[in-house]
Coordinates of C-alpha atoms and ligand atoms in Angstrom, one line a residue:
M18 CA 0.0 0.0 0.0
N19 CA 1.3 3.5 -0.8
V20 CA 1.2 6.1 1.9
I21 CA 2.4 8.8 -0.4
E22 CA 2.0 9.2 -4.2
V23 CA 3.7 12.0 -6.1
Q24 CA 2.2 12.3 -9.6
N25 CA 3.9 14.6 -12.2
A26 CA 4.5 17.1 -9.5
S27 CA 6.3 20.4 -10.1
Y28 CA 7.2 23.3 -7.9
E29 CA 8.6 26.7 -8.8
Y30 CA 9.9 29.6 -6.8
K31 CA 9.5 33.2 -7.8
T32 CA 12.9 34.8 -8.2
Y33 CA 13.8 38.5 -8.0
N34 CA 16.5 39.9 -10.3
D35 CA 18.8 42.8 -9.6
D36 CA 17.1 44.9 -12.3
G37 CA 13.7 44.6 -10.5
T38 CA 12.2 42.0 -12.8
T39 CA 11.0 38.7 -11.6
G40 CA 11.4 35.2 -13.0
T41 CA 10.6 31.6 -12.0
L42 CA 12.9 28.8 -11.0
V43 CA 11.6 25.3 -11.4
A44 CA 13.0 23.5 -8.3
V45 CA 11.0 20.3 -8.8
D46 CA 10.2 19.4 -12.3
D47 CA 7.6 16.8 -13.2
V48 CA 8.5 14.1 -10.6
S49 CA 6.5 11.0 -10.0
F50 CA 7.1 8.3 -7.4
E51 CA 5.4 6.3 -4.7
I52 CA 6.3 5.6 -1.1
K53 CA 5.1 2.3 0.2
K54 CA 3.9 2.0 3.8
G55 CA 6.7 0.8 6.1
S56 CA 9.5 1.4 3.5
F57 CA 12.8 3.2 3.9
V58 CA 13.2 5.6 1.1
A59 CA 16.4 7.6 0.5
L60 CA 16.4 10.8 -1.5
V61 CA 19.8 11.9 -2.7
G62 CA 21.0 14.5 -5.1
H63 CA 23.5 17.3 -5.4
N64 CA 23.1 20.6 -3.6
G65 CA 20.2 22.5 -5.1
S66 CA 18.8 19.5 -6.9
G67 CA 15.4 20.1 -5.3
K68 CA 15.4 17.6 -2.3
S69 CA 14.2 20.0 0.3
T70 CA 11.6 21.5 -2.0
L71 CA 10.3 18.0 -2.7
A72 CA 10.3 17.2 1.0
K73 CA 8.2 20.2 1.8
M74 CA 5.7 19.1 -0.9
L75 CA 5.2 15.8 1.0
N76 CA 3.4 17.5 3.9
G77 CA 1.8 20.3 2.0
L78 CA 4.3 23.1 3.1
H79 CA 4.7 23.6 -0.7
K80 CA 1.7 22.9 -2.9
P81 CA 2.5 21.6 -6.4
K82 CA 2.2 24.1 -9.2
K83 CA 1.5 21.1 -11.5
G84 CA 0.5 17.5 -10.8
Q85 CA -0.4 16.3 -7.4
V86 CA 0.8 14.9 -4.1
L87 CA -1.4 12.5 -2.3
V88 CA -1.0 11.4 1.3
N89 CA -3.2 8.5 2.2
G90 CA -5.1 9.5 -0.9
L91 CA -5.6 13.1 0.3
S92 CA -4.4 15.8 -2.0
T93 CA -2.0 18.4 -0.5
A94 CA -3.7 21.0 -2.9
V95 CA -6.9 20.9 -0.8
Q96 CA -6.5 23.2 2.2
S97 CA -9.0 21.2 4.3
N98 CA -6.8 18.1 4.0
I99 CA -3.7 19.9 5.3
F100 CA -4.3 19.3 9.0
E101 CA -4.7 15.6 8.5
I102 CA -1.7 15.5 6.2
R103 CA 0.6 17.4 8.6
K104 CA -0.4 14.9 11.4
N105 CA 0.7 12.0 9.2
V106 CA 4.0 13.4 7.8
G107 CA 6.5 14.4 10.5
M108 CA 9.6 16.4 9.4
V109 CA 13.0 17.0 10.9
F110 CA 15.3 19.4 9.3
Q111 CA 19.0 20.0 9.1
N112 CA 19.9 22.5 11.9
P113 CA 19.4 21.0 15.4
D114 CA 19.5 24.5 17.0
N115 CA 16.7 25.9 14.9
Q116 CA 14.3 23.3 15.9
M117 CA 14.3 23.7 19.6
V118 CA 11.3 25.7 20.8
A119 CA 11.3 25.2 24.6
S120 CA 13.9 25.3 27.4
I121 CA 13.2 21.8 28.7
V122 CA 13.5 18.7 26.6
E123 CA 10.0 17.3 27.5
E124 CA 8.3 20.6 26.8
D125 CA 10.0 20.8 23.5
V126 CA 8.7 17.3 22.5
A127 CA 5.2 18.2 23.8
F128 CA 5.0 21.2 21.5
G129 CA 3.5 19.3 18.5
P130 CA 0.8 17.4 20.4
E131 CA -0.1 20.6 22.3
N132 CA -0.7 22.3 19.0
L133 CA -3.0 19.5 18.0
A134 CA -5.0 20.1 21.2
I135 CA -4.3 16.6 22.5
P136 CA -5.5 16.1 26.1
Q137 CA -2.8 16.6 28.7
P138 CA -2.6 13.1 30.0
E139 CA -2.1 11.7 26.5
I140 CA 0.6 14.3 25.8
V141 CA 2.5 13.1 28.9
Q142 CA 2.3 9.5 27.6
R143 CA 3.3 10.5 24.0
V144 CA 6.3 12.5 25.2
A145 CA 7.5 9.6 27.4
W146 CA 7.0 7.2 24.5
A147 CA 8.7 9.5 21.9
L148 CA 11.7 10.0 24.2
E149 CA 12.0 6.3 24.7
Q150 CA 12.0 5.7 20.9
V151 CA 15.0 8.0 20.5
N152 CA 16.7 6.7 23.6
M153 CA 16.6 10.0 25.4
S154 CA 14.3 9.4 28.3
Q155 CA 16.9 10.2 30.8
Y156 CA 17.2 13.7 29.4
A157 CA 13.5 14.7 29.8
K158 CA 14.1 17.4 32.4
R159 CA 17.3 18.7 30.8
S160 CA 17.9 21.9 28.8
P161 CA 18.2 21.0 25.1
H162 CA 20.8 23.6 24.6
K163 CA 23.4 21.6 26.6
L164 CA 23.0 18.5 24.5
S165 CA 25.3 17.3 21.7
G166 CA 24.1 17.8 18.1
G167 CA 23.2 14.2 17.8
Q168 CA 21.1 14.3 21.0
K169 CA 19.4 17.5 19.8
Q170 CA 18.4 15.9 16.6
R171 CA 17.1 12.9 18.5
I172 CA 15.0 15.3 20.5
A173 CA 13.8 16.9 17.2
I174 CA 12.8 13.4 16.0
A175 CA 11.0 12.7 19.3
G176 CA 9.1 16.0 18.7
A177 CA 8.1 14.8 15.3
L178 CA 7.2 11.3 16.6
A179 CA 4.9 12.8 19.3
I180 CA 2.4 13.8 16.7
K181 CA 2.3 10.0 15.8
P182 CA 3.0 10.4 12.1
Q183 CA 2.9 7.5 9.6
V184 CA 5.9 8.9 7.7
L185 CA 9.0 10.5 9.1
V186 CA 11.0 12.8 6.7
L187 CA 14.5 13.6 7.7
D188 CA 15.9 16.4 5.6
E189 CA 19.7 16.2 5.9
S190 CA 19.2 15.8 9.6
T191 CA 22.6 14.3 9.9
A192 CA 24.4 16.9 7.8
M193 CA 25.6 19.1 10.7
L194 CA 26.5 16.3 13.0
D195 CA 29.8 14.7 13.9
P196 CA 30.3 11.0 13.0
Q197 CA 29.0 9.9 16.4
G198 CA 25.9 12.1 16.1
R199 CA 25.3 10.8 12.6
K200 CA 25.5 7.2 13.8
E201 CA 23.0 7.9 16.6
V202 CA 20.4 9.6 14.3
L203 CA 20.8 7.0 11.6
A204 CA 20.4 4.2 14.2
V205 CA 17.2 5.8 15.4
A206 CA 15.8 6.1 11.9
K207 CA 16.6 2.4 11.2
K208 CA 15.0 1.2 14.4
L209 CA 11.9 3.3 13.8
N210 CA 11.6 1.8 10.3
A211 CA 12.2 -1.7 11.7
D212 CA 9.2 -1.1 14.0
G213 CA 7.0 -0.1 11.1
M214 CA 7.5 3.6 10.5
T215 CA 7.8 4.8 6.9
V216 CA 11.1 6.8 6.7
V217 CA 12.2 9.2 4.0
L218 CA 15.9 10.0 4.5
I219 CA 17.4 12.9 2.6
T220 CA 21.2 12.8 2.8
H221 CA 24.4 13.5 0.9
F222 CA 26.2 10.7 2.8
M223 CA 25.9 7.8 0.4
E224 CA 26.9 5.3 3.1
E225 CA 23.7 6.2 4.9
V226 CA 21.5 4.9 2.1
L227 CA 22.9 1.4 1.7
D228 CA 20.1 -0.2 3.7
A229 CA 17.3 1.8 2.0
D230 CA 14.5 -0.1 0.1
N231 CA 14.4 2.5 -2.6
V232 CA 16.9 5.2 -3.5
I233 CA 15.6 8.1 -5.5
V234 CA 18.3 10.2 -7.3
M235 CA 17.5 13.8 -8.1
K236 CA 19.4 16.1 -10.5
R237 CA 18.3 19.7 -11.3
G238 CA 14.7 19.1 -10.1
K239 CA 14.2 15.8 -11.9
I240 CA 14.3 12.2 -10.7
V241 CA 17.1 10.7 -12.8
A242 CA 17.1 7.2 -11.3
Q243 CA 15.3 5.0 -8.8
G244 CA 16.1 1.6 -7.5
T245 CA 17.7 -0.5 -4.8
P246 CA 21.1 0.8 -3.5
M247 CA 22.9 -1.8 -5.5
E248 CA 21.0 -1.0 -8.7
I249 CA 22.0 2.6 -8.3
F250 CA 25.6 2.3 -7.1
S251 CA 26.5 -0.4 -9.6
Q252 CA 26.0 2.3 -12.3
Q253 CA 29.1 4.4 -11.7
S254 CA 28.5 6.8 -14.6
L255 CA 24.9 7.5 -13.5
V256 CA 26.1 8.3 -10.0
E257 CA 28.9 10.6 -11.2
D258 CA 26.5 12.2 -13.7
A259 CA 24.3 13.2 -10.7
F260 CA 27.3 14.7 -9.0
L261 CA 27.3 11.9 -6.3
R262 CA 29.8 9.2 -5.5
V263 CA 29.7 5.5 -4.9
P264 CA 30.1 4.5 -1.3
R265 CA 33.6 3.5 -0.4
T266 CA 32.7 -0.1 0.5
V267 CA 30.8 -0.6 -2.7
E268 CA 33.6 0.8 -4.8
L269 CA 36.2 -1.3 -3.0
A270 CA 34.1 -4.5 -3.4
Q271 CA 33.6 -3.8 -7.1
R272 CA 37.3 -3.0 -7.7
L273 CA 38.5 -6.1 -5.9
S274 CA 36.1 -8.2 -7.8
Q275 CA 37.1 -6.7 -11.1
A276 CA 40.8 -7.4 -10.2
G277 CA 40.0 -11.1 -9.8
W278 CA 39.5 -11.3 -6.0
S279 CA 36.6 -13.6 -5.3
V280 CA 34.7 -11.2 -3.0
D281 CA 31.0 -10.5 -3.2
A282 CA 31.0 -7.6 -5.7
S283 CA 27.7 -6.3 -4.4
C284 CA 28.8 -6.2 -0.8
T285 CA 27.7 -3.0 1.0
D286 CA 29.0 -3.8 4.5
A287 CA 32.6 -2.8 5.3
K288 CA 32.9 -5.5 8.1
A289 CA 31.6 -8.2 5.9
L290 CA 33.9 -7.3 3.1
G291 CA 36.8 -7.2 5.5
G292 CA 35.9 -10.7 6.7
Q293 CA 35.9 -12.0 3.1
L294 CA 39.3 -10.4 2.5
C295 CA 40.8 -11.9 5.6
Q296 CA 39.6 -15.4 4.6
L297 CA 41.1 -15.0 1.1
L298 CA 44.4 -13.8 2.5
Q299 CA 44.5 -16.7 5.0
K300 CA 43.9 -19.2 2.2
N301 CA 46.8 -17.8 0.1
Ligands
LIG427 P1 18.4 20.8 -2.1 O1 17.6 20.5 -0.9 O2 18.5 19.5 -3.0 O3 19.7 21.4 -1.9 P2 16.5 22.9 -2.7 O4 15.1 22.2 -2.8 O5 16.8 23.5 -1.4 O6 17.6 21.8 -3.1 O7 16.6 23.9 -3.8 C1 16.3 23.6 -5.2 C2 16.4 24.9 -6.0 O8 15.5 25.9 -5.6 C3 17.8 25.5 -5.9 O9 18.2 26.1 -7.1 C4 17.6 26.6 -4.8 O10 18.5 27.7 -5.0 C5 16.2 27.0 -5.2 N1 15.5 27.6 -4.0 C6 15.3 26.9 -2.8 N2 14.6 27.7 -2.0 C7 14.2 28.8 -2.6 C8 13.5 30.0 -2.3 N3 12.9 30.1 -1.1 N4 13.4 31.0 -3.3 C9 14.0 30.8 -4.5 N5 14.7 29.7 -4.8 C10 14.8 28.7 -3.9
LIG428 MG1 18.2 20.7 1.1

């Protein structure tokens, strides 16, 4: 079952030129795809390829200028659907510091459900549940400002979870984090997905998309490829043409295999590849 359907959707920004004239910039150009319930979708593309614009179309923050976006069959173009759509599509953005609204973690997480006028006892339950999901329960009474970047993003994810969405969209939510923070946030995303949440991960770290069910590649507002991570990363020219790069492990496995080493050429896991190499070296 599809939770989101994007059908020939386009979005354009009005641009303002120095000479006072205006123009349009087509940021998302006639894109179509589906997001299956419970799937892990990765959206990748170079800077300015339209990922964030597309993300904002998924919850109706941007309405398509052409085509349509359906969330559970409800069009984002219809204003009376927006409340329901926003409840179902939670978003977390890039900068952890811009997303904190309260001075205590649990109040911050409660912000979403409070805006939905959820009764107080249920808010308390939701906040506790959401903090548990991101492994931050012990920080409930702390000030968000004293947390690490990775912890702040996990709080932001908890805030999105507290509205009980069906889909969680992470728009470069790991981009500003150190490696440890990236690991933490990615682990939370994977765990949520394993528990049934539909996850849309937007990232420019190709290593992060190796476990995705579907990778969508954008270039200049268009979708130029879609497939499993191996379907995408086995096409080096496609990846380079989209100004991206093949993950190191994948590249190494491919090169070793081409050079005659009997390793799994479609290996995506560094540890597993290392294990295969060790075995080969011991045999020789
Ligand atoms: P990405 O997230 O892949 O980096 P964006 O969706 O942010 O890409 O941007 C797509 C294109 O739209 C870029 O050319 C960008 O400069 C332009 N753009 C983004 N936001 C605005 C805006 N508010 N006004 C005008 N142009 C914008
Ligand atoms: Mg972006």
